[in-house]
PDB file of C-alpha atoms in Angstrom:
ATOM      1  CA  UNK A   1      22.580  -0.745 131.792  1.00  0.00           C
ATOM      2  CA  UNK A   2      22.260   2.706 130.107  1.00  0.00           C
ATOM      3  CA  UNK A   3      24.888   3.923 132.678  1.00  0.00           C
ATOM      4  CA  UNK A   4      27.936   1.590 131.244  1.00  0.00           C
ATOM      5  CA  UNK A   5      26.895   2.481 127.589  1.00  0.00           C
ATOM      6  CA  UNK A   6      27.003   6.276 128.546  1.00  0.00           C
ATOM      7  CA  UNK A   7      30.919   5.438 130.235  1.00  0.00           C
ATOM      8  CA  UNK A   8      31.500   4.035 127.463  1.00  0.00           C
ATOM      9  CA  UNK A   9      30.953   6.623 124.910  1.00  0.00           C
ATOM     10  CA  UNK A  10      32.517   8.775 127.452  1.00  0.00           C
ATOM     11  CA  UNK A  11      35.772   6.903 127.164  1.00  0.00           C
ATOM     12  CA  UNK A  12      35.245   6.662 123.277  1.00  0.00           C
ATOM     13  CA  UNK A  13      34.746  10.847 123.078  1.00  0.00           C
ATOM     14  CA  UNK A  14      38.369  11.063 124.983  1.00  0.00           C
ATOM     15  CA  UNK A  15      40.184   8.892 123.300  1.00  0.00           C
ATOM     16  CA  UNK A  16      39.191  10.438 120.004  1.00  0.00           C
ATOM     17  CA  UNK A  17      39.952  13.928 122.121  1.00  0.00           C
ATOM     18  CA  UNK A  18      43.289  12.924 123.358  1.00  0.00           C
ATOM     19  CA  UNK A  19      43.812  12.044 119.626  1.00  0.00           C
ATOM     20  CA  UNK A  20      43.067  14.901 118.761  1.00  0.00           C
ATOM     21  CA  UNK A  21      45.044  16.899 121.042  1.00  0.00           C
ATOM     22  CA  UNK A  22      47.711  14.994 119.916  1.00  0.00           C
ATOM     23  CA  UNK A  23      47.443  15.100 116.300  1.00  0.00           C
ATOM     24  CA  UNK A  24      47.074  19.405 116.878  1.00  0.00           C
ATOM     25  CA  UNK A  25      50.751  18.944 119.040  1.00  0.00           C
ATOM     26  CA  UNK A  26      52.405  17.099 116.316  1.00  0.00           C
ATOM     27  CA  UNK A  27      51.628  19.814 113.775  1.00  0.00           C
ATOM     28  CA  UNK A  28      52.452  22.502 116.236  1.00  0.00           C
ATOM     29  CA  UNK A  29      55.708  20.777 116.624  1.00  0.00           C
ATOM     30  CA  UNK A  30      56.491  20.032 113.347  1.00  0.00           C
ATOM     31  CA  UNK A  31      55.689  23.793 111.829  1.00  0.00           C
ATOM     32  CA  UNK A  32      57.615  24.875 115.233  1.00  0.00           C
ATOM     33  CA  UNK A  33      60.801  22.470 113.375  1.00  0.00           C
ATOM     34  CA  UNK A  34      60.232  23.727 110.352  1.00  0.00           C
ATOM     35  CA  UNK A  35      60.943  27.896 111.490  1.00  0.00           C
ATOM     36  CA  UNK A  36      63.817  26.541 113.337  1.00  0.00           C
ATOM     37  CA  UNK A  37      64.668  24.958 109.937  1.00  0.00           C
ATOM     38  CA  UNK A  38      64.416  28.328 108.300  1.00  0.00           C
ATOM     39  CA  UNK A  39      66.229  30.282 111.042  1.00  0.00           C
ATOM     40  CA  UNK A  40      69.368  27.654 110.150  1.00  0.00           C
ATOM     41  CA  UNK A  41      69.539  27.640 106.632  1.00  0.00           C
ATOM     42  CA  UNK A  42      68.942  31.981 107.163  1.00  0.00           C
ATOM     43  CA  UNK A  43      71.856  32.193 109.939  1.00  0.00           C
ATOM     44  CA  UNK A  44      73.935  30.052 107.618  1.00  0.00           C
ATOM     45  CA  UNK A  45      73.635  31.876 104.665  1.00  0.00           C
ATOM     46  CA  UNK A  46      74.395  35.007 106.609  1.00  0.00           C
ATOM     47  CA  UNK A  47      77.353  33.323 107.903  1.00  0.00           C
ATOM     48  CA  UNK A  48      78.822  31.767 104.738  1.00  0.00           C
ATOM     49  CA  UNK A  49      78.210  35.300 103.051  1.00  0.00           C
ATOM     50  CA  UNK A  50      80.429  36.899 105.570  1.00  0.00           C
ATOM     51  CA  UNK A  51      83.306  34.389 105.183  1.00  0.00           C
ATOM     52  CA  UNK A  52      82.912  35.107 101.688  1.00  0.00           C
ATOM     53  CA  UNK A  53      83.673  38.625 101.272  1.00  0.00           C
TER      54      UNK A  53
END
């Protein structure tokens, strides 16, 4: 009886751990997009100042 409650639990703690994980990738990922974001719009500007001149 205590032994199922205690797998249980167990499952519960890595769900909410894989969730976790997961939620800590996504914002990895999404700051990662954002830098690329910013190395764009920099390279671009770069770029569009050179035809420019």
């Amino acid at each position: 009886m205590i032994n199922e409650q205690v797998e249980e639990v167990s499952i519960e703690s890595k769900d909410s751990l894989q969730s976790y994980e997961q939620s800590l990738l996504y914002s990895n990922e999404e700051k990662h997009s954002q830098q690329v974001l910013e190395t764009i719009k920099q390279e671009y500007s770069q770029v569009q100042a050179a035809y420019l001149e």
